[in-house]
Amino acid sequence: MKIVFASTPSQEEEINGLVRYIYSNIFPLFFNDEEICQLEELKVLHTSEDITTLKDAFQVMTSIQTLISILESSPLDEQYAAVFNKNVATLKGFGLSFPFHFEHFFVASCMKNNPMLSIYSKADNELII
């Protein structure tokens, strides 16, 4: 007999927080608002029923955190391509759609000079007088 511990609500909240972070802090660096809207419609990184155990939840959180770390590094370094693609495969294994390879972001980072203004990005100043 094997004992398996189910994922906790706080882990699910953490995963959802990481996904929101990608949509508000990472995607606006590489995509315009229309493209991000399409990613939402395609349910990119929306959680699935395949995350059932503590181990599954930790693997998903670690994979998302790794992707964030790589994408936030500036400039993107091709030495992380294999790690990036491995973590994308891990997410796909748990039913999370992330239809990108490292090359998508690497090419986009080489082409863009200025960060874009986006309705998805977090406001720099939340207090308006």
Backbone as CSV, one residue per row, in Angstrom:
resi,resn,N_x,N_y,N_z,CA_x,CA_y,CA_z,C_x,C_y,C_z
1,MET,0.839,-1.172,0.000,0.000,0.000,0.000,0.890,1.243,0.000
2,LYS,0.481,2.248,-0.756,1.237,3.491,-0.868,0.365,4.643,-0.398
3,ILE,0.927,5.497,0.436,0.197,6.665,0.929,0.608,7.867,0.100
4,VAL,-0.382,8.565,-0.412,-0.139,9.743,-1.246,-0.840,10.921,-0.598
5,PHE,-0.150,12.036,-0.489,-0.728,13.238,0.093,-1.260,14.134,-1.006
6,ALA,-2.480,14.595,-0.824,-3.113,15.454,-1.824,-2.540,16.862,-1.755
7,SER,-2.587,17.540,-2.894,-2.132,18.930,-2.906,-3.062,19.765,-2.035
8,THR,-2.512,20.821,-1.464,-3.282,21.650,-0.550,-3.834,22.875,-1.270
9,PRO,-4.869,23.483,-0.700,-5.400,24.715,-1.302,-4.347,25.819,-1.405
10,SER,-3.445,25.897,-0.429,-2.417,26.950,-0.493,-1.450,26.704,-1.655
11,GLN,-1.204,25.444,-1.990,-0.362,25.155,-3.145,-1.078,25.554,-4.429
12,GLU,-2.352,25.278,-4.498,-3.133,25.670,-5.673,-3.145,27.191,-5.818
13,GLU,-3.264,27.903,-4.686,-3.214,29.371,-4.720,-1.852,29.853,-5.199
14,GLU,-0.790,29.188,-4.743,0.566,29.560,-5.156,0.748,29.359,-6.661
15,ILE,0.259,28.250,-7.174,0.347,27.985,-8.617,-0.414,29.056,-9.386
16,ASN,-1.621,29.374,-8.929,-2.411,30.416,-9.593,-1.713,31.772,-9.513
17,GLY,-1.055,32.067,-8.391,-0.306,33.309,-8.247,0.863,33.380,-9.214
18,LEU,1.552,32.258,-9.397,2.666,32.215,-10.340,2.173,32.414,-11.778
19,VAL,1.033,31.835,-12.085,0.460,32.010,-13.426,0.079,33.478,-13.636
20,ARG,-0.533,34.088,-12.626,-0.874,35.518,-12.741,0.386,36.360,-12.922
21,TYR,1.446,35.988,-12.235,2.711,36.707,-12.359,3.236,36.627,-13.794
22,ILE,3.147,35.461,-14.391,3.604,35.309,-15.780,2.776,36.184,-16.702
23,TYR,1.447,36.196,-16.497,0.582,37.007,-17.357,0.824,38.506,-17.163
24,SER,1.124,38.934,-15.940,1.253,40.372,-15.699,2.680,40.889,-15.779
25,ASN,3.684,40.037,-15.553,5.056,40.525,-15.533,5.945,39.973,-16.650
26,ILE,5.649,38.780,-17.136,6.506,38.153,-18.135,5.947,38.329,-19.541
27,PHE,4.708,37.928,-19.746,4.123,38.017,-21.090,4.158,39.428,-21.671
28,PRO,3.886,40.493,-20.883,3.951,41.842,-21.481,5.338,42.224,-22.007
29,LEU,6.372,41.522,-21.582,7.712,41.800,-22.103,7.895,41.245,-23.511
30,PHE,7.080,40.255,-23.881,7.275,39.560,-25.151,6.086,39.632,-26.099
31,PHE,4.895,39.930,-25.563,3.683,39.913,-26.379,2.896,41.195,-26.185
32,ASN,2.097,41.556,-27.206,1.209,42.700,-27.048,-0.096,42.237,-26.393
33,ASP,-0.964,43.178,-26.047,-2.196,42.851,-25.319,-3.097,41.878,-26.079
34,GLU,-3.184,42.056,-27.393,-4.030,41.170,-28.195,-3.519,39.724,-28.132
35,GLU,-2.213,39.570,-28.208,-1.635,38.223,-28.135,-1.833,37.603,-26.758
36,ILE,-1.703,38.412,-25.708,-1.914,37.900,-24.350,-3.368,37.499,-24.167
37,CYS,-4.277,38.275,-24.712,-5.699,37.931,-24.657,-5.952,36.590,-25.341
38,GLN,-5.293,36.372,-26.473,-5.432,35.090,-27.168,-4.869,33.939,-26.336
39,LEU,-3.772,34.199,-25.623,-3.202,33.174,-24.751,-4.181,32.805,-23.642
40,GLU,-4.887,33.814,-23.109,-5.904,33.535,-22.090,-7.035,32.690,-22.671
41,GLU,-7.469,33.039,-23.884,-8.541,32.279,-24.531,-8.121,30.835,-24.805
42,LEU,-6.831,30.640,-25.091,-6.309,29.290,-25.328,-6.025,28.544,-24.029
43,LYS,-6.273,29.223,-22.900,-6.077,28.655,-21.564,-4.629,28.230,-21.318
44,VAL,-3.706,29.073,-21.769,-2.281,28.819,-21.534,-2.011,28.910,-20.030
45,LEU,-1.409,27.879,-19.490,-1.049,27.738,-18.084,-2.244,27.652,-17.134
46,HIS,-3.421,27.374,-17.632,-4.550,27.168,-16.731,-4.432,25.777,-16.128
47,THR,-4.629,25.705,-14.841,-4.422,24.440,-14.135,-5.434,23.391,-14.555
48,SER,-4.992,22.160,-14.416,-5.824,21.030,-14.814,-6.095,20.142,-13.609
49,GLU,-6.820,19.096,-13.843,-7.136,18.132,-12.791,-5.991,17.146,-12.564
50,ASP,-4.925,17.244,-13.357,-3.813,16.298,-13.259,-2.896,16.590,-12.073
51,ILE,-3.072,17.730,-11.408,-2.248,18.073,-10.250,-2.998,17.604,-9.010
52,THR,-2.671,16.411,-8.569,-3.447,15.822,-7.481,-2.655,15.613,-6.197
53,THR,-1.349,15.450,-6.285,-0.560,15.148,-5.094,0.360,16.311,-4.743
54,LEU,0.920,16.250,-3.532,1.888,17.255,-3.106,3.076,17.305,-4.055
55,LYS,3.542,16.141,-4.444,4.689,16.059,-5.347,4.371,16.727,-6.678
56,ASP,3.171,16.465,-7.225,2.761,17.087,-8.484,2.757,18.610,-8.362
57,ALA,2.168,19.106,-7.273,2.065,20.551,-7.079,3.448,21.182,-6.967
58,PHE,4.343,20.537,-6.224,5.698,21.076,-6.095,6.446,21.051,-7.426
59,GLN,6.247,20.023,-8.217,6.889,19.975,-9.528,6.386,21.091,-10.435
60,VAL,5.081,21.329,-10.410,4.500,22.397,-11.227,5.012,23.755,-10.758
61,MET,5.006,23.998,-9.432,5.493,25.277,-8.913,6.960,25.496,-9.277
62,THR,7.762,24.465,-9.130,9.178,24.576,-9.446,9.398,24.856,-10.929
63,SER,8.639,24.185,-11.775,8.774,24.399,-13.217,8.398,25.828,-13.602
64,ILE,7.307,26.325,-13.053,6.881,27.695,-13.365,7.908,28.696,-12.843
65,GLN,8.408,28.484,-11.617,9.413,29.392,-11.058,10.697,29.388,-11.889
66,THR,11.057,28.227,-12.399,12.247,28.138,-13.244,12.044,28.912,-14.542
67,LEU,10.876,28.754,-15.153,10.585,29.504,-16.383,10.643,31.007,-16.124
68,ILE,10.077,31.436,-14.998,10.093,32.860,-14.650,11.535,33.343,-14.509
69,SER,12.344,32.583,-13.789,13.743,32.988,-13.581,14.494,33.124,-14.898
70,ILE,14.283,32.179,-15.780,14.977,32.223,-17.071,14.492,33.406,-17.901
71,LEU,13.176,33.609,-17.948,12.634,34.682,-18.789,12.923,36.075,-18.242
72,GLU,13.136,36.173,-16.930,13.460,37.474,-16.348,14.940,37.812,-16.471
73,SER,15.758,36.829,-16.796,17.182,37.124,-16.955,17.360,37.966,-18.214
74,SER,18.256,38.914,-18.103,18.443,39.815,-19.232,19.920,39.961,-19.503
75,PRO,20.366,39.711,-20.675,19.637,39.158,-21.816,19.450,37.657,-21.648
76,LEU,18.481,37.123,-22.392,18.253,35.682,-22.343,19.502,34.962,-22.838
77,ASP,19.861,33.910,-22.140,21.076,33.179,-22.466,20.701,31.814,-23.038
78,GLU,21.239,31.510,-24.197,20.907,30.250,-24.871,21.329,29.012,-24.085
79,GLN,22.211,29.162,-23.115,22.624,28.009,-22.328,21.474,27.447,-21.488
80,TYR,20.424,28.226,-21.289,19.277,27.774,-20.495,18.172,27.155,-21.340
81,ALA,18.380,27.039,-22.632,17.340,26.521,-23.529,16.895,25.114,-23.122
82,ALA,17.834,24.231,-22.835,17.474,22.848,-22.477,16.688,22.800,-21.170
83,VAL,17.096,23.602,-20.192,16.379,23.645,-18.911,14.969,24.199,-19.123
84,PHE,14.869,25.252,-19.920,13.572,25.857,-20.227,12.646,24.823,-20.864
85,ASN,13.122,24.169,-21.923,12.285,23.209,-22.646,11.927,21.999,-21.781
86,LYS,12.818,21.598,-20.880,12.522,20.488,-19.959,11.378,20.863,-19.026
87,ASN,11.394,22.088,-18.520,10.331,22.531,-17.622,9.006,22.720,-18.350
88,VAL,9.066,23.142,-19.604,7.841,23.225,-20.414,7.249,21.826,-20.573
89,ALA,8.102,20.835,-20.828,7.637,19.449,-20.971,7.024,18.944,-19.668
90,THR,7.609,19.317,-18.537,7.052,18.927,-17.233,5.645,19.489,-17.069
91,LEU,5.470,20.772,-17.409,4.143,21.392,-17.295,3.142,20.701,-18.207
92,LYS,3.555,20.392,-19.421,2.661,19.692,-20.352,2.279,18.329,-19.806
93,GLY,3.200,17.674,-19.116,2.926,16.380,-18.513,1.847,16.444,-17.450
94,PHE,1.684,17.605,-16.844,0.643,17.796,-15.841,-0.596,18.475,-16.417
95,GLY,-0.674,18.568,-17.725,-1.866,19.097,-18.374,-1.932,20.601,-18.483
96,LEU,-0.833,21.300,-18.215,-0.809,22.752,-18.369,-0.273,23.090,-19.754
97,SER,-1.031,23.840,-20.492,-0.634,24.218,-21.840,0.355,25.379,-21.778
98,PHE,1.504,25.198,-22.397,2.492,26.266,-22.561,3.133,26.024,-23.919
99,PRO,2.497,26.549,-24.978,2.879,26.195,-26.356,4.105,26.931,-26.892
100,PHE,5.140,27.057,-26.074,6.322,27.797,-26.482,7.581,26.976,-26.234
101,HIS,8.595,27.300,-27.004,9.944,26.794,-26.785,10.819,27.995,-26.465
102,PHE,11.986,27.741,-25.983,12.904,28.816,-25.616,13.134,29.776,-26.781
103,GLU,13.192,29.239,-27.974,13.485,30.049,-29.152,12.447,31.146,-29.377
104,HIS,11.183,30.887,-29.017,10.150,31.918,-29.171,10.521,33.170,-28.382
105,PHE,10.939,32.982,-27.156,11.266,34.111,-26.299,12.639,34.704,-26.647
106,PHE,13.566,33.856,-27.046,14.900,34.335,-27.391,14.830,35.269,-28.590
107,VAL,14.108,34.867,-29.626,13.961,35.698,-30.822,13.218,36.987,-30.472
108,ALA,12.150,36.871,-29.669,11.379,38.056,-29.293,12.222,39.024,-28.478
109,SER,13.071,38.507,-27.607,13.897,39.396,-26.789,14.951,40.109,-27.625
110,CYS,15.413,39.471,-28.676,16.406,40.098,-29.557,15.779,41.199,-30.407
111,MET,14.486,41.069,-30.695,13.817,42.004,-31.586,13.277,43.230,-30.865
112,LYS,12.991,43.111,-29.566,12.358,44.217,-28.847,13.379,44.998,-28.059
113,ASN,13.274,46.312,-28.164,14.183,47.183,-27.427,13.532,47.743,-26.173
114,ASN,12.284,48.144,-26.275,11.596,48.800,-25.171,10.472,47.915,-24.644
115,PRO,10.294,47.883,-23.318,9.146,47.153,-22.799,7.848,47.829,-23.229
116,MET,6.857,47.015,-23.510,5.594,47.555,-23.998,4.661,47.872,-22.830
117,LEU,3.821,48.876,-23.034,2.784,49.181,-22.078,1.663,48.189,-22.280
118,SER,1.148,47.636,-21.208,0.151,46.586,-21.334,-0.912,46.718,-20.261
119,ILE,-2.133,46.374,-20.621,-3.204,46.353,-19.624,-3.028,45.169,-18.675
120,TYR,-2.188,44.215,-19.046,-1.959,43.042,-18.217,-0.880,43.278,-17.166
121,SER,-0.007,44.250,-17.410,1.081,44.479,-16.467,0.570,45.187,-15.217
122,LYS,1.281,44.926,-14.137,0.922,45.522,-12.859,1.209,47.022,-12.900
123,ALA,0.346,47.800,-12.322,0.522,49.249,-12.304,1.724,49.624,-11.463
124,ASP,2.499,50.596,-11.931,3.646,51.071,-11.156,3.194,51.847,-9.938
125,ASN,2.058,52.535,-10.091,1.526,53.342,-8.998,0.042,53.024,-8.881
126,GLU,-0.343,52.453,-7.781,-1.733,52.058,-7.610,-2.591,53.151,-7.006
127,LEU,-1.968,54.218,-6.558,-2.682,55.322,-5.926,-2.823,56.458,-6.929
128,ILE,-4.047,56.778,-7.287,-4.292,57.885,-8.210,-5.028,58.970,-7.465
129,ILE,-4.491,60.167,-7.538,-5.103,61.299,-6.826,-5.783,62.183,-7.842
